[in-house]
Amino acid sequence: MARKPIIAGNWKMHKTRQQAADLANALAAQVGTYEAVEVVLCPPYTALETVGAAIRGTRIALGAQNCHWADSGAYTGEIAPPMLVDVGCKYVIIGHSERRQYFAETDETINKKAQAAYRHGLIPIICVGETLEERQSGRTEDVITTQIKGCLSGLPSDKVAQSVIAYEPVWAIGTGQTATKEQAQEVHALIRKLVAEMFSPEVAEQIRIQYGGSVKPQNIRELMAQPDIDGALVGGASLEADSFASIVRYE
Ligand code: PGA
């Protein structure tokens, strides 16, 4: 069965509610009925409800940028998976490199967050990626292998099959420097092979693997033409309706 492409906008720490409503309304008008690609918007927590209302009745799905692993509790400043379900989320980004870098997230906490997401019916978008220093010292394969094994270990294979992995080379995020299609395909193929070994070839065949890192209307097509690239996680270019809509309509 062919994997349906999935393109998600990661708005990061941008947009007030009014700005978020304007962007979501514009996207609902431009790609709200588009069927060829699954579209996901991941605004900051404060705009989830606003964006959810703007995309209601369209084919666009709502996602959050992070969650805690507990269902509730004394974790000041955190948001639990049931709260994301309550506000209408279908997806949640987990382990973004900015979370790993600035908020000390590890493969272990990412694994716990994925389990928590599954418990509540959320689909995690699990992020992995090497730094520039790791790539330049020839450690990309080792780093990705360690991250995939750590993040996915012990997870139920039926849930993993429905999940999304985002390969985001840290050196390509927000830098304007995209991985070449060959560099991206090489790592995507590695990730799919690892998933086949850890779970099964069927799970590897089903799981969707997004590329992220300076995706733009100009480079989405060649990236999507690679056999193991099933979508994109888009930061900067998702903050403006025309550029994100043309990424979604890359075909
Ligand atoms: P970028 O960010 O598209 O701005 O490089 C991608 C991401 O961090 O998800």
mmCIF file of C-alpha atoms and ligand atoms in Angstrom:
data_model
loop_
_atom_site.group_PDB
_atom_site.id
_atom_site.type_symbol
_atom_site.label_atom_id
_atom_site.label_comp_id
_atom_site.label_asym_id
_atom_site.label_seq_id
_atom_site.Cartn_x
_atom_site.Cartn_y
_atom_site.Cartn_z
ATOM 1 C CA MET A 1 0.000 0.000 0.000
ATOM 2 C CA ALA A 2 1.378 3.381 -0.944
ATOM 3 C CA ARG A 3 2.183 5.688 1.943
ATOM 4 C CA LYS A 4 0.188 8.922 1.945
ATOM 5 C CA PRO A 5 2.501 11.960 2.019
ATOM 6 C CA ILE A 6 2.308 14.033 5.200
ATOM 7 C CA ILE A 7 3.426 17.662 5.360
ATOM 8 C CA ALA A 8 3.423 19.409 8.730
ATOM 9 C CA GLY A 9 4.003 23.050 9.606
ATOM 10 C CA ASN A 10 5.978 23.569 12.804
ATOM 11 C CA TRP A 11 5.239 27.148 13.786
ATOM 12 C CA LYS A 12 7.643 26.993 16.742
ATOM 13 C CA MET A 13 7.348 30.032 19.076
ATOM 14 C CA HIS A 14 5.560 32.241 16.562
ATOM 15 C CA LYS A 15 2.055 33.727 16.172
ATOM 16 C CA THR A 16 -0.394 35.322 18.555
ATOM 17 C CA ARG A 17 -3.944 33.958 18.373
ATOM 18 C CA GLN A 18 -4.992 36.581 15.843
ATOM 19 C CA GLN A 19 -1.973 35.915 13.636
ATOM 20 C CA ALA A 20 -2.550 32.181 13.979
ATOM 21 C CA ALA A 21 -6.217 32.539 12.998
ATOM 22 C CA ASP A 22 -5.278 34.582 9.942
ATOM 23 C CA LEU A 23 -2.720 32.005 8.779
ATOM 24 C CA ALA A 24 -4.976 29.016 9.490
ATOM 25 C CA ASN A 25 -7.931 30.641 7.713
ATOM 26 C CA ALA A 26 -5.782 31.375 4.677
ATOM 27 C CA LEU A 27 -4.522 27.779 4.610
ATOM 28 C CA ALA A 28 -8.022 26.388 5.078
ATOM 29 C CA ALA A 29 -9.038 28.349 1.969
ATOM 30 C CA GLN A 30 -5.979 27.286 -0.057
ATOM 31 C CA VAL A 31 -5.477 23.618 0.890
ATOM 32 C CA GLY A 32 -8.419 22.738 3.150
ATOM 33 C CA THR A 33 -9.900 20.284 0.681
ATOM 34 C CA TYR A 34 -6.615 19.054 -0.799
ATOM 35 C CA GLU A 35 -6.572 15.261 -0.739
ATOM 36 C CA ALA A 36 -3.219 14.172 -2.133
ATOM 37 C CA VAL A 37 -1.299 15.103 1.008
ATOM 38 C CA GLU A 38 -2.136 14.943 4.702
ATOM 39 C CA VAL A 39 -1.605 18.452 6.087
ATOM 40 C CA VAL A 40 -0.873 19.134 9.766
ATOM 41 C CA LEU A 41 -0.546 22.502 11.525
ATOM 42 C CA CYS A 42 1.458 22.656 14.767
ATOM 43 C CA PRO A 43 0.973 26.101 16.357
ATOM 44 C CA PRO A 44 2.125 27.015 19.874
ATOM 45 C CA TYR A 45 -0.097 25.710 22.686
ATOM 46 C CA THR A 46 -1.814 29.082 23.160
ATOM 47 C CA ALA A 47 -3.116 29.014 19.575
ATOM 48 C CA LEU A 48 -4.186 25.350 19.379
ATOM 49 C CA GLU A 49 -7.840 26.077 20.087
ATOM 50 C CA THR A 50 -7.897 29.034 17.684
ATOM 51 C CA VAL A 51 -6.303 27.071 14.861
ATOM 52 C CA GLY A 52 -8.513 24.065 15.617
ATOM 53 C CA ALA A 53 -11.591 26.269 15.148
ATOM 54 C CA ALA A 54 -10.243 27.733 11.890
ATOM 55 C CA ILE A 55 -9.589 24.319 10.313
ATOM 56 C CA ARG A 56 -12.733 22.583 11.564
ATOM 57 C CA GLY A 57 -14.543 20.904 8.690
ATOM 58 C CA THR A 58 -11.423 20.901 6.481
ATOM 59 C CA ARG A 59 -9.014 18.004 5.851
ATOM 60 C CA ILE A 60 -6.235 19.772 7.790
ATOM 61 C CA ALA A 61 -5.216 18.177 11.102
ATOM 62 C CA LEU A 62 -4.010 19.795 14.316
ATOM 63 C CA GLY A 63 -0.743 18.939 16.079
ATOM 64 C CA ALA A 64 1.211 20.163 19.109
ATOM 65 C CA GLN A 65 4.940 20.777 19.310
ATOM 66 C CA ASN A 66 5.648 18.822 22.492
ATOM 67 C CA CYS A 67 3.966 17.089 25.440
ATOM 68 C CA HIS A 68 4.829 15.647 28.824
ATOM 69 C CA TRP A 69 4.908 11.874 29.416
ATOM 70 C CA ALA A 70 2.625 11.909 32.470
ATOM 71 C CA ASP A 71 -1.168 12.107 32.234
ATOM 72 C CA SER A 72 -1.277 14.892 34.862
ATOM 73 C CA GLY A 73 0.674 15.978 37.909
ATOM 74 C CA ALA A 74 3.028 18.454 39.524
ATOM 75 C CA TYR A 75 4.997 19.481 36.438
ATOM 76 C CA THR A 76 4.794 23.274 36.348
ATOM 77 C CA GLY A 77 4.780 24.647 32.833
ATOM 78 C CA GLU A 78 4.125 21.323 31.109
ATOM 79 C CA ILE A 79 1.199 20.075 29.006
ATOM 80 C CA ALA A 80 -0.135 16.497 29.215
ATOM 81 C CA PRO A 81 -1.326 14.371 26.271
ATOM 82 C CA PRO A 82 -4.994 14.284 27.420
ATOM 83 C CA MET A 83 -5.006 18.097 27.291
ATOM 84 C CA LEU A 84 -3.851 17.946 23.671
ATOM 85 C CA VAL A 85 -6.593 15.456 22.848
ATOM 86 C CA ASP A 86 -9.097 17.713 24.605
ATOM 87 C CA VAL A 87 -8.145 20.673 22.397
ATOM 88 C CA GLY A 88 -8.448 18.585 19.222
ATOM 89 C CA CYS A 89 -4.897 17.448 18.439
ATOM 90 C CA LYS A 90 -4.295 14.372 16.330
ATOM 91 C CA TYR A 91 -0.500 14.663 16.182
ATOM 92 C CA VAL A 92 2.289 15.714 18.523
ATOM 93 C CA ILE A 93 5.893 16.510 17.594
ATOM 94 C CA ILE A 94 8.286 14.789 19.981
ATOM 95 C CA GLY A 95 12.024 15.250 20.447
ATOM 96 C CA HIS A 96 12.570 18.147 18.083
ATOM 97 C CA SER A 97 16.284 19.039 18.025
ATOM 98 C CA GLU A 98 15.530 22.381 19.673
ATOM 99 C CA ARG A 99 13.950 20.465 22.555
ATOM 100 C CA ARG A 100 16.977 18.174 22.714
ATOM 101 C CA GLN A 101 19.386 21.125 22.574
ATOM 102 C CA TYR A 102 17.739 23.688 24.854
ATOM 103 C CA PHE A 103 15.525 21.564 27.106
ATOM 104 C CA ALA A 104 17.736 18.533 27.663
ATOM 105 C CA GLU A 105 15.436 15.997 26.028
ATOM 106 C CA THR A 106 16.948 12.558 25.562
ATOM 107 C CA ASP A 107 16.051 9.461 23.575
ATOM 108 C CA GLU A 108 14.717 8.066 26.858
ATOM 109 C CA THR A 109 12.305 10.935 27.550
ATOM 110 C CA ILE A 110 11.272 10.904 23.894
ATOM 111 C CA ASN A 111 10.488 7.200 24.215
ATOM 112 C CA LYS A 112 8.341 7.907 27.298
ATOM 113 C CA LYS A 113 6.540 10.706 25.482
ATOM 114 C CA ALA A 114 5.807 8.427 22.512
ATOM 115 C CA GLN A 115 4.295 5.841 24.844
ATOM 116 C CA ALA A 116 2.204 8.557 26.503
ATOM 117 C CA ALA A 117 1.030 9.801 23.111
ATOM 118 C CA TYR A 118 -0.060 6.264 22.119
ATOM 119 C CA ARG A 119 -1.925 5.809 25.422
ATOM 120 C CA HIS A 120 -4.158 8.723 24.466
ATOM 121 C CA GLY A 121 -4.524 8.039 20.765
ATOM 122 C CA LEU A 122 -2.153 10.759 19.592
ATOM 123 C CA ILE A 123 0.189 10.096 16.674
ATOM 124 C CA PRO A 124 3.759 11.133 17.472
ATOM 125 C CA ILE A 125 6.068 12.796 14.960
ATOM 126 C CA ILE A 126 9.373 11.589 16.392
ATOM 127 C CA CYS A 127 12.384 13.714 15.419
ATOM 128 C CA VAL A 128 15.958 12.564 14.914
ATOM 129 C CA GLY A 129 18.975 14.187 13.304
ATOM 130 C CA GLU A 130 22.724 14.674 13.508
ATOM 131 C CA THR A 131 24.630 17.902 14.206
ATOM 132 C CA LEU A 132 27.127 19.416 11.769
ATOM 133 C CA GLU A 133 30.025 18.229 13.893
ATOM 134 C CA GLU A 134 28.636 14.683 13.931
ATOM 135 C CA ARG A 135 28.212 14.685 10.152
ATOM 136 C CA GLN A 136 31.649 16.122 9.509
ATOM 137 C CA SER A 137 33.266 13.511 11.711
ATOM 138 C CA GLY A 138 31.508 10.722 9.785
ATOM 139 C CA ARG A 139 29.199 9.722 12.654
ATOM 140 C CA THR A 140 25.802 10.326 11.017
ATOM 141 C CA GLU A 141 24.891 6.652 10.717
ATOM 142 C CA ASP A 142 25.889 5.888 14.326
ATOM 143 C CA VAL A 143 24.023 8.894 15.712
ATOM 144 C CA ILE A 144 20.821 8.147 13.796
ATOM 145 C CA THR A 145 20.998 4.462 14.721
ATOM 146 C CA THR A 146 21.369 5.289 18.424
ATOM 147 C CA GLN A 147 18.505 7.811 18.295
ATOM 148 C CA ILE A 148 16.124 5.491 16.442
ATOM 149 C CA LYS A 149 16.874 2.542 18.724
ATOM 150 C CA GLY A 150 16.539 4.685 21.859
ATOM 151 C CA CYS A 151 13.390 6.500 20.788
ATOM 152 C CA LEU A 152 11.520 3.442 19.467
ATOM 153 C CA SER A 153 12.676 0.713 21.824
ATOM 154 C CA GLY A 154 9.846 -1.330 23.320
ATOM 155 C CA LEU A 155 7.084 0.540 21.514
ATOM 156 C CA PRO A 156 4.145 -1.528 20.182
ATOM 157 C CA SER A 157 4.680 -2.344 16.517
ATOM 158 C CA ASP A 158 1.079 -1.629 15.430
ATOM 159 C CA LYS A 159 1.419 1.916 16.806
ATOM 160 C CA VAL A 160 4.896 2.411 15.364
ATOM 161 C CA ALA A 161 3.501 1.513 11.930
ATOM 162 C CA GLN A 162 1.074 4.467 12.167
ATOM 163 C CA SER A 163 3.666 6.888 13.502
ATOM 164 C CA VAL A 164 5.761 9.484 11.739
ATOM 165 C CA ILE A 165 9.512 9.932 12.000
ATOM 166 C CA ALA A 166 11.064 13.252 11.033
ATOM 167 C CA TYR A 167 14.671 13.214 9.914
ATOM 168 C CA GLU A 168 15.961 16.726 10.548
ATOM 169 C CA PRO A 169 19.700 17.255 10.206
ATOM 170 C CA VAL A 170 20.392 19.919 12.828
ATOM 171 C CA TRP A 171 22.725 21.799 10.478
ATOM 172 C CA ALA A 172 19.885 22.240 7.978
ATOM 173 C CA ILE A 173 17.309 23.660 10.387
ATOM 174 C CA GLY A 174 16.667 27.352 9.909
ATOM 175 C CA THR A 175 19.977 27.775 8.085
ATOM 176 C CA GLY A 176 18.770 27.820 4.494
ATOM 177 C CA GLN A 177 21.128 24.901 3.905
ATOM 178 C CA THR A 178 18.983 21.918 2.881
ATOM 179 C CA ALA A 179 20.406 18.422 2.835
ATOM 180 C CA THR A 180 20.816 17.295 -0.763
ATOM 181 C CA LYS A 181 18.193 14.847 -1.918
ATOM 182 C CA GLU A 182 20.866 12.138 -1.909
ATOM 183 C CA GLN A 183 21.953 12.924 1.668
ATOM 184 C CA ALA A 184 18.347 12.894 2.843
ATOM 185 C CA GLN A 185 17.427 9.696 0.976
ATOM 186 C CA GLU A 186 20.466 7.898 2.395
ATOM 187 C CA VAL A 187 19.408 8.583 5.992
ATOM 188 C CA HIS A 188 15.721 7.885 5.286
ATOM 189 C CA ALA A 189 16.666 4.486 3.858
ATOM 190 C CA LEU A 190 18.770 3.807 6.955
ATOM 191 C CA ILE A 191 15.842 4.697 9.234
ATOM 192 C CA ARG A 192 13.499 2.403 7.298
ATOM 193 C CA LYS A 193 16.027 -0.434 7.500
ATOM 194 C CA LEU A 194 16.385 0.059 11.270
ATOM 195 C CA VAL A 195 12.595 0.005 11.719
ATOM 196 C CA ALA A 196 12.436 -3.225 9.677
ATOM 197 C CA GLU A 197 15.063 -4.809 11.916
ATOM 198 C CA MET A 198 13.494 -3.609 15.177
ATOM 199 C CA PHE A 199 9.889 -4.393 14.231
ATOM 200 C CA SER A 200 9.165 -5.950 10.838
ATOM 201 C CA PRO A 201 9.404 -5.199 7.118
ATOM 202 C CA GLU A 202 5.643 -4.506 7.147
ATOM 203 C CA VAL A 203 5.990 -1.850 9.863
ATOM 204 C CA ALA A 204 8.899 -0.291 7.954
ATOM 205 C CA GLU A 205 6.800 -0.253 4.788
ATOM 206 C CA GLN A 206 3.977 1.606 6.540
ATOM 207 C CA ILE A 207 5.790 4.138 8.709
ATOM 208 C CA ARG A 208 6.041 7.602 7.186
ATOM 209 C CA ILE A 209 9.387 9.405 7.284
ATOM 210 C CA GLN A 210 9.446 13.184 6.859
ATOM 211 C CA TYR A 211 12.437 15.283 5.951
ATOM 212 C CA GLY A 212 12.907 18.585 7.776
ATOM 213 C CA GLY A 213 15.445 21.366 7.490
ATOM 214 C CA SER A 214 15.048 24.423 5.239
ATOM 215 C CA VAL A 215 12.276 22.868 3.137
ATOM 216 C CA LYS A 216 10.990 25.458 0.661
ATOM 217 C CA PRO A 217 8.699 25.573 -2.374
ATOM 218 C CA GLN A 218 11.894 25.391 -4.486
ATOM 219 C CA ASN A 219 13.230 22.111 -3.069
ATOM 220 C CA ILE A 220 10.164 20.129 -1.942
ATOM 221 C CA ARG A 221 9.647 18.417 -5.287
ATOM 222 C CA GLU A 222 13.043 16.811 -5.599
ATOM 223 C CA LEU A 223 12.946 15.746 -1.957
ATOM 224 C CA MET A 224 9.500 14.151 -2.344
ATOM 225 C CA ALA A 225 10.693 12.285 -5.455
ATOM 226 C CA GLN A 226 13.016 10.169 -3.273
ATOM 227 C CA PRO A 227 11.655 6.691 -2.570
ATOM 228 C CA ASP A 228 11.949 6.905 1.234
ATOM 229 C CA ILE A 229 10.870 10.528 1.732
ATOM 230 C CA ASP A 230 7.171 10.566 2.615
ATOM 231 C CA GLY A 231 6.693 14.159 3.629
ATOM 232 C CA ALA A 232 8.180 17.214 5.266
ATOM 233 C CA LEU A 233 8.321 18.977 8.609
ATOM 234 C CA VAL A 234 8.496 22.642 7.693
ATOM 235 C CA GLY A 235 9.543 25.485 10.000
ATOM 236 C CA GLY A 236 10.229 28.920 8.516
ATOM 237 C CA ALA A 237 8.376 28.345 5.255
ATOM 238 C CA SER A 238 5.221 27.263 7.121
ATOM 239 C CA LEU A 239 4.735 30.715 8.685
ATOM 240 C CA GLU A 240 3.331 32.226 5.526
ATOM 241 C CA ALA A 241 0.254 30.839 3.733
ATOM 242 C CA ASP A 242 1.461 31.081 0.131
ATOM 243 C CA SER A 243 4.792 29.357 0.722
ATOM 244 C CA PHE A 244 3.322 26.574 2.873
ATOM 245 C CA ALA A 245 0.440 26.023 0.439
ATOM 246 C CA SER A 246 2.849 25.693 -2.462
ATOM 247 C CA ILE A 247 4.921 23.182 -0.493
ATOM 248 C CA VAL A 248 1.740 21.165 0.132
ATOM 249 C CA ARG A 249 0.876 21.344 -3.579
ATOM 250 C CA TYR A 250 4.354 20.302 -4.666
ATOM 251 C CA GLU A 251 3.152 17.913 -7.358
HETATM 252 P P1 PGA B 1 13.087 25.073 9.069
HETATM 253 O O1 PGA B 1 12.719 24.242 10.410
HETATM 254 O O2 PGA B 1 12.148 24.605 7.994
HETATM 255 O O3 PGA B 1 12.905 26.503 9.458
HETATM 256 O O4 PGA B 1 14.518 24.737 8.743
HETATM 257 C C1 PGA B 1 12.351 22.889 10.348
HETATM 258 C C2 PGA B 1 12.063 22.373 11.749
HETATM 259 O O5 PGA B 1 12.814 22.707 12.683
HETATM 260 O O6 PGA B 1 11.088 21.617 11.973
#
